[in-house]
Coordinates of C-alpha atoms in Angstrom, one line a residue:
M30 CA 20.8 63.1 -3.7
H31 CA 17.0 62.8 -4.1
A32 CA 15.4 64.5 -7.1
N33 CA 11.8 65.3 -7.4
S34 CA 9.9 63.7 -10.2
G35 CA 9.7 66.9 -12.2
D36 CA 13.4 67.7 -11.9
T37 CA 15.7 67.6 -14.9
V38 CA 19.0 65.7 -14.5
T39 CA 22.2 67.7 -14.7
L40 CA 24.3 66.3 -17.6
T41 CA 27.2 68.8 -17.5
A42 CA 28.6 67.3 -14.2
G43 CA 29.7 64.1 -15.9
F44 CA 28.5 60.6 -16.8
A45 CA 28.5 59.2 -13.3
E46 CA 26.7 62.2 -11.7
A47 CA 24.1 62.1 -14.5
L48 CA 23.5 58.4 -13.8
R49 CA 23.3 59.0 -10.1
S50 CA 20.7 61.7 -10.3
A51 CA 18.8 59.7 -12.9
V52 CA 18.4 56.8 -10.5
S53 CA 17.5 59.2 -7.6
A54 CA 14.8 60.8 -9.7
N55 CA 13.4 57.5 -11.0
E56 CA 9.8 56.8 -9.8
G57 CA 10.4 53.1 -9.7
Y58 CA 13.4 53.4 -7.5
R59 CA 11.7 55.9 -5.2
M60 CA 8.7 53.5 -5.0
A61 CA 11.1 50.7 -4.0
Q62 CA 12.5 52.9 -1.2
S63 CA 9.0 53.4 0.2
Y64 CA 8.2 49.7 0.1
E65 CA 11.5 49.0 1.9
A66 CA 10.6 51.5 4.6
A67 CA 7.2 50.0 5.1
A68 CA 8.6 46.5 5.2
M69 CA 11.1 47.5 7.9
T70 CA 8.2 48.7 10.0
G71 CA 6.6 45.3 9.6
V72 CA 9.5 43.7 11.4
S73 CA 8.8 45.9 14.5
V74 CA 5.1 44.9 14.3
A75 CA 6.0 41.2 14.3
I76 CA 8.4 41.5 17.2
S77 CA 5.8 43.3 19.3
T78 CA 3.8 40.1 19.6
R79 CA 6.4 38.8 22.1
R80 CA 6.0 41.7 24.4
P81 CA 3.3 42.0 27.1
Q82 CA -0.1 42.9 25.8
L83 CA -2.3 45.3 27.8
G84 CA -6.0 45.7 27.0
I85 CA -8.8 47.7 28.5
N86 CA -12.6 47.3 27.9
G87 CA -15.4 49.4 29.2
T88 CA -19.2 49.3 29.2
V89 CA -21.7 52.0 29.9
G90 CA -25.4 51.1 30.1
A91 CA -27.8 48.8 31.9
M92 CA -27.8 45.1 32.9
R93 CA -31.0 43.3 33.6
E94 CA -31.0 40.1 35.6
G95 CA -33.7 37.5 35.0
D96 CA -36.1 35.8 37.4
P97 CA -36.3 35.3 40.3
V98 CA -34.3 38.5 40.9
S99 CA -35.7 40.6 38.1
K100 CA -33.3 43.4 38.8
T101 CA -32.0 46.1 36.4
T102 CA -28.6 47.8 37.2
T103 CA -27.3 50.9 35.4
G104 CA -23.8 52.2 35.4
A105 CA -20.4 51.5 34.0
A106 CA -18.2 48.4 34.1
G107 CA -14.7 47.8 32.9
D108 CA -11.8 45.3 32.9
I109 CA -8.1 45.4 32.4
T110 CA -6.3 42.4 31.0
L111 CA -2.5 41.8 30.9
S112 CA -1.2 38.9 28.9
Q113 CA 2.2 37.5 28.0
L114 CA 2.7 34.9 25.3
V115 CA 4.5 31.8 26.6
Y116 CA 4.1 29.3 23.7
D117 CA 2.5 29.5 20.3
G118 CA 4.0 26.6 18.4
G119 CA 6.4 28.8 16.5
A120 CA 3.8 31.2 15.1
T121 CA 5.5 34.3 16.4
G122 CA 9.0 33.1 15.4
G123 CA 7.7 32.3 11.9
A124 CA 6.0 35.7 11.7
I125 CA 9.2 37.5 12.7
N126 CA 11.3 35.5 10.3
R127 CA 8.8 36.2 7.5
A128 CA 8.7 39.9 8.2
T129 CA 12.5 40.1 8.4
A130 CA 12.8 38.2 5.1
V131 CA 10.2 40.5 3.5
A132 CA 12.2 43.5 4.6
L133 CA 15.4 42.0 3.2
A134 CA 13.5 41.2 -0.1
A135 CA 12.4 44.9 -0.3
Q136 CA 15.9 46.1 0.3
A137 CA 17.2 43.7 -2.4
D138 CA 14.5 44.9 -4.7
R139 CA 15.6 48.5 -4.2
L140 CA 19.2 47.6 -4.9
D141 CA 18.1 45.7 -8.0
R142 CA 16.0 48.6 -9.2
G143 CA 18.8 51.0 -8.6
N144 CA 21.3 49.0 -10.6
T145 CA 18.8 48.3 -13.4
V146 CA 17.9 51.9 -13.8
A147 CA 21.5 53.0 -13.8
L148 CA 22.3 50.3 -16.4
E149 CA 19.3 51.2 -18.7
A150 CA 20.1 54.9 -18.4
A151 CA 23.7 54.2 -19.3
R152 CA 22.6 52.2 -22.3
A153 CA 20.4 55.0 -23.5
W154 CA 23.3 57.4 -23.2
V155 CA 25.8 55.0 -24.9
D156 CA 23.3 54.2 -27.7
Y157 CA 22.6 57.8 -28.5
W158 CA 26.3 58.7 -28.5
M159 CA 27.1 55.7 -30.7
A160 CA 24.4 56.5 -33.3
S161 CA 25.5 60.2 -33.3
E162 CA 29.1 59.3 -33.8
R163 CA 28.3 56.8 -36.6
L164 CA 26.1 59.4 -38.4
T165 CA 28.9 62.0 -38.2
L166 CA 31.3 59.5 -39.6
L167 CA 28.9 58.5 -42.4
K168 CA 28.3 62.1 -43.4
L169 CA 32.0 62.8 -43.4
K170 CA 32.9 59.8 -45.5
T171 CA 29.9 60.0 -47.9
G172 CA 30.7 63.6 -48.7
D173 CA 34.1 62.6 -50.2
L174 CA 32.6 59.5 -51.8
G175 CA 29.9 61.6 -53.5
D176 CA 32.5 63.7 -55.2
L177 CA 34.3 60.6 -56.4
M178 CA 31.1 59.1 -57.7
E179 CA 30.5 62.2 -59.8
Q180 CA 34.0 61.9 -61.3
M181 CA 33.4 58.3 -62.2
D182 CA 30.1 59.1 -63.9
R183 CA 31.8 61.7 -66.1
M184 CA 34.6 59.4 -67.0
A185 CA 32.1 56.6 -67.8
A186 CA 30.1 59.0 -70.0
N187 CA 33.3 59.9 -71.9
G188 CA 34.1 56.2 -72.3
M189 CA 37.2 56.5 -70.1
L190 CA 35.8 54.0 -67.5
D191 CA 33.9 50.8 -67.7
R192 CA 30.2 51.2 -66.8
A193 CA 30.3 47.9 -64.8
A194 CA 33.0 49.3 -62.5
V195 CA 30.9 52.4 -62.0
D196 CA 27.8 50.3 -61.2
N197 CA 29.8 48.3 -58.6
A198 CA 31.0 51.4 -56.9
R199 CA 27.6 53.0 -57.0
R200 CA 26.1 49.9 -55.3
Q201 CA 28.6 50.1 -52.4
Y202 CA 27.9 53.9 -52.2
L203 CA 24.1 53.3 -52.0
N204 CA 24.5 50.6 -49.3
I205 CA 26.2 53.2 -47.1
Q206 CA 23.5 55.8 -47.9
L207 CA 20.8 53.2 -46.9
E208 CA 22.5 52.9 -43.5
R209 CA 21.8 56.5 -42.8
T210 CA 18.1 55.9 -42.4
S211 CA 18.6 53.0 -39.9
L212 CA 21.1 55.0 -38.0
E213 CA 18.8 58.0 -37.7
A214 CA 16.0 55.7 -36.5
A215 CA 18.3 54.2 -33.9
R216 CA 19.3 57.6 -32.7
A217 CA 15.7 58.7 -32.5
E218 CA 14.8 55.6 -30.5
A219 CA 17.8 56.1 -28.2
A220 CA 16.7 59.7 -27.7
V221 CA 13.3 58.6 -26.4
R222 CA 14.9 56.3 -23.8
F223 CA 17.4 59.1 -23.0
E224 CA 14.6 61.5 -22.2
R225 CA 12.8 58.9 -20.1
Y226 CA 15.8 58.6 -17.7
F227 CA 17.4 62.0 -17.9
R228 CA 14.2 64.1 -18.1
Q229 CA 15.4 66.1 -21.1
A230 CA 16.1 65.6 -24.8
P231 CA 19.7 64.9 -25.6
D232 CA 21.7 67.7 -27.3
K233 CA 25.4 67.1 -27.7
V234 CA 26.0 63.9 -25.7
T235 CA 29.6 63.4 -24.9
R236 CA 31.4 60.1 -25.0
P237 CA 30.5 58.2 -21.8
S238 CA 33.5 57.8 -19.5
E239 CA 34.5 54.2 -18.7
L240 CA 33.4 54.0 -15.1
V241 CA 34.2 50.3 -14.9
S242 CA 37.5 48.8 -16.0
L243 CA 38.1 45.4 -17.3
Q244 CA 40.1 44.6 -14.1
M245 CA 37.1 45.6 -12.0
A246 CA 34.7 43.5 -14.1
R247 CA 37.0 40.5 -13.8
A248 CA 37.2 41.0 -10.0
R249 CA 33.4 41.2 -9.8
L250 CA 32.8 38.2 -12.0
A251 CA 33.1 35.8 -9.1
D252 CA 30.4 37.7 -7.2
W253 CA 27.6 36.8 -9.6
N254 CA 25.8 35.1 -6.7
S255 CA 25.7 38.4 -4.8
A256 CA 23.4 39.9 -7.5
P257 CA 20.5 41.8 -5.9
V258 CA 18.0 39.8 -7.9
L259 CA 19.3 36.6 -6.3
K260 CA 19.3 38.2 -2.8
R261 CA 15.7 39.1 -3.4
T262 CA 14.8 35.6 -4.4
V263 CA 16.6 34.2 -1.4
A264 CA 14.8 36.6 0.9
E265 CA 11.4 35.7 -0.7
L266 CA 12.3 32.0 -0.1
F267 CA 13.0 32.7 3.6
A268 CA 9.7 34.6 3.8
A269 CA 7.9 31.6 2.4
Q270 CA 9.6 29.3 4.9
G271 CA 8.5 31.6 7.7
A272 CA 4.9 31.5 6.4
A273 CA 5.1 27.7 6.3
E274 CA 6.2 27.7 9.9
E275 CA 3.3 29.9 10.8
A276 CA 1.0 27.5 9.1
R277 CA 2.4 24.5 11.0
S278 CA 2.0 26.4 14.3
A279 CA -1.8 26.4 13.8
F280 CA -1.8 22.6 14.6
R281 CA -0.2 23.3 18.0
P282 CA -1.7 24.9 21.2
K283 CA -1.2 28.5 22.2
V284 CA -0.3 29.2 25.8
S285 CA -0.2 32.6 27.5
L286 CA 0.0 34.0 31.0
Q287 CA -3.0 36.2 31.7
A288 CA -4.0 38.4 34.6
G289 CA -7.1 40.6 34.7
V290 CA -9.2 42.9 36.9
M291 CA -12.9 43.3 36.2
S292 CA -15.1 45.9 37.9
P293 CA -18.8 45.2 38.2
M294 CA -21.6 47.4 37.0
D295 CA -23.4 47.0 40.4
Q296 CA -21.5 48.8 43.1
D297 CA -22.7 46.3 45.6
D298 CA -20.8 43.5 43.8
T299 CA -17.1 42.8 44.3
T300 CA -14.3 43.4 41.9
D301 CA -13.0 40.2 40.3
V302 CA -9.3 39.5 39.9
S303 CA -8.0 36.6 37.8
A304 CA -4.6 35.2 36.9
G305 CA -3.3 32.0 35.3
L306 CA -2.4 30.2 32.2
R307 CA -4.6 30.4 29.2
V308 CA -4.5 27.5 26.7
Q309 CA -6.1 27.7 23.2
Y310 CA -6.4 24.9 20.7
V311 CA -8.5 24.4 17.6
F312 CA -9.7 20.8 17.2
G313 CA -11.5 21.2 13.9
D314 CA -11.7 23.9 11.2
G315 CA -13.0 22.1 8.2
G316 CA -9.5 21.5 6.7
R317 CA -8.5 25.2 6.6
R318 CA -5.2 24.7 8.4
K319 CA -4.2 21.8 6.3
S320 CA -4.9 23.7 3.0
Q321 CA -3.0 26.7 4.3
L322 CA 0.0 24.5 5.2
E323 CA 0.0 22.8 1.8
A324 CA -0.2 26.1 0.0
A325 CA 2.7 27.5 2.0
E326 CA 4.9 24.4 1.4
K327 CA 4.1 24.5 -2.3
R328 CA 5.3 28.1 -2.4
V329 CA 8.5 27.2 -0.7
E330 CA 9.1 24.5 -3.4
A331 CA 8.3 26.9 -6.2
L332 CA 10.7 29.5 -4.8
E333 CA 13.5 26.9 -4.4
A334 CA 13.1 26.1 -8.1
E335 CA 13.0 29.8 -9.0
L336 CA 16.2 30.4 -7.1
T337 CA 18.0 27.6 -8.8
D338 CA 16.9 28.9 -12.2
A339 CA 17.8 32.5 -11.3
Q340 CA 21.3 31.4 -10.2
R341 CA 21.9 29.7 -13.5
I342 CA 20.7 32.7 -15.5
A343 CA 22.9 35.2 -13.4
K344 CA 26.0 33.1 -13.8
A345 CA 25.4 32.6 -17.5
E346 CA 24.8 36.3 -18.1
T347 CA 27.9 37.5 -16.4
E348 CA 30.1 34.8 -17.9
S349 CA 28.9 35.4 -21.4
A350 CA 29.4 39.1 -21.0
M351 CA 33.0 38.5 -19.9
V352 CA 33.6 36.1 -22.9
R353 CA 32.4 38.9 -25.2
L354 CA 34.6 41.5 -23.4
E355 CA 37.7 39.3 -23.8
S356 CA 36.9 38.9 -27.5
L357 CA 36.6 42.6 -27.9
E358 CA 39.9 43.2 -26.1
R359 CA 41.6 40.9 -28.6
S360 CA 39.8 42.4 -31.6
M361 CA 40.1 46.1 -30.9
P362 CA 43.9 46.3 -31.6
L363 CA 43.3 44.5 -34.9
V364 CA 40.6 47.1 -35.9
V365 CA 43.1 49.9 -35.1
Q366 CA 45.6 48.2 -37.5
K367 CA 42.8 47.8 -40.1
I368 CA 42.0 51.5 -39.9
S369 CA 45.6 52.4 -40.4
L370 CA 46.0 50.0 -43.3
T371 CA 42.8 51.1 -45.1
K372 CA 43.7 54.8 -44.6
S373 CA 47.1 54.1 -46.1
E374 CA 45.6 52.2 -49.0
A375 CA 43.2 55.1 -49.7
E376 CA 46.0 57.7 -49.6
T377 CA 48.2 55.5 -51.9
A378 CA 45.3 55.0 -54.4
R379 CA 44.6 58.8 -54.4
S380 CA 48.2 59.6 -55.1
Q381 CA 48.6 57.0 -57.9
I382 CA 45.5 58.0 -59.8
A383 CA 47.5 60.8 -61.6
T384 CA 50.1 58.2 -62.7
G385 CA 47.5 55.7 -63.8
Q386 CA 48.7 53.1 -61.3
A387 CA 45.3 53.2 -59.6
N388 CA 41.7 54.1 -60.6
L389 CA 38.7 55.7 -59.0
Q390 CA 37.1 52.4 -58.3
Q391 CA 40.1 51.3 -56.3
L392 CA 40.1 54.6 -54.4
I393 CA 36.3 54.3 -53.6
S394 CA 36.8 50.7 -52.4
A395 CA 39.6 51.7 -50.2
E396 CA 37.6 54.7 -48.7
I397 CA 34.7 52.4 -48.0
E398 CA 36.9 49.8 -46.3
N399 CA 38.3 52.6 -44.2
Y400 CA 34.8 53.8 -43.3
R401 CA 33.7 50.3 -42.4
A402 CA 36.7 49.9 -40.1
C403 CA 36.1 53.3 -38.3
D404 CA 32.4 52.5 -38.0
Q405 CA 33.3 49.1 -36.4
Q406 CA 35.6 50.8 -33.9
I407 CA 32.8 53.1 -32.7
Q408 CA 30.5 50.1 -32.3
M409 CA 33.1 48.1 -30.4
H410 CA 33.8 50.9 -28.0
A411 CA 30.1 51.3 -27.2
E412 CA 29.6 47.6 -26.8
Q413 CA 32.7 47.4 -24.5
I414 CA 31.3 50.2 -22.2
V415 CA 27.8 48.5 -22.0
L416 CA 29.3 45.1 -21.3
L417 CA 31.5 46.4 -18.5
M418 CA 28.5 48.2 -16.9
T419 CA 26.3 45.2 -17.4
I420 CA 28.6 43.0 -15.3
A421 CA 28.7 45.8 -12.7
G422 CA 24.9 46.1 -12.7
R423 CA 24.2 42.4 -12.6
T424 CA 26.4 42.0 -9.6
G425 CA 25.0 45.0 -7.8
Y426 CA 28.2 47.0 -8.1
L427 CA 27.1 49.7 -10.5
T428 CA 25.3 51.9 -8.0
E429 CA 28.5 51.9 -5.9
V430 CA 30.5 52.9 -9.0
I431 CA 28.3 56.0 -9.7
G432 CA 28.4 57.0 -6.0
L433 CA 24.8 56.4 -5.1
K434 CA 24.5 56.0 -1.3
L435 CA 22.3 53.1 -0.6

């Protein structure tokens, strides 16, 4: 599926379909597709050097011969030359290797962009959903807390409740109210990113489906070295090695078979035919070849170091994501228990207020603890989804998960 840059992305078809169309419509991804197509053409150009080369030259005009003949001849002359490369010191092989590596690098760059766009679009969706869910929860809980705070204020005014207890409860209540501002800002920021990738403002964004399971993520963890970003760096290294081989070939002779036919301008002259080996070699160029070779070899060294660093980063990113995922897996059942316990505590405190076994401060504290636990659960669910998709994206698996044909 290829969307035009002005197209909106369909959200109603589901999370995976929305991500797929978001990637297809992304300008950066489509640009990478064009670069890949151009690089593939470059391979054919490099290979063509090994095939026979046919050239035709023509001249129309006049030719004047000097003394003692002093003759001017007008007319047309032409020549046809056919050549076949025999040996060039590895220049053509290096050029073909470089062009092939450049094409592979362009392909890896497209894969990397596709996975990156899918991951960033997913993050925008998850972040907007999470902020919306947390705001809904906050509004729900603070509505009940507001009523309880009014009761505490009346009781404190009548001397039925200690003012210090009211102030403590009020402080906890205000802390929650302050969170509303930061959550609204987070949702607005996520909405901007959402519109960037999905070409429309978010309305009611549903909870993102879990496209990647923990089992899938574990299976892909060992494939960190297949990440598109690493494939691109490897291809760039191969391209640099091909360029270095081209630079070395400049110190070697170039040999080709050449045959030609030259017609004279003067009709009285005979047509010349030539055939044989042509040898070319440069003895001196002011140090140009040496400088080009040194530059090419330094680029190879730089890319080797870059590849080593990129491998370490890729491995560390995927392993740290898995460590965090496993921690979440152990923690989430505990949060469920905490929600159940705090809900029970709040219900118990509410029922015991009438008998004097509990007070409003205890009830408010229990309600706030329950709110905190529910809020933590929403954040953990969102983080789990993002971490799973991060592992898939970093290993080049995410585009496959959303069904994007590459």
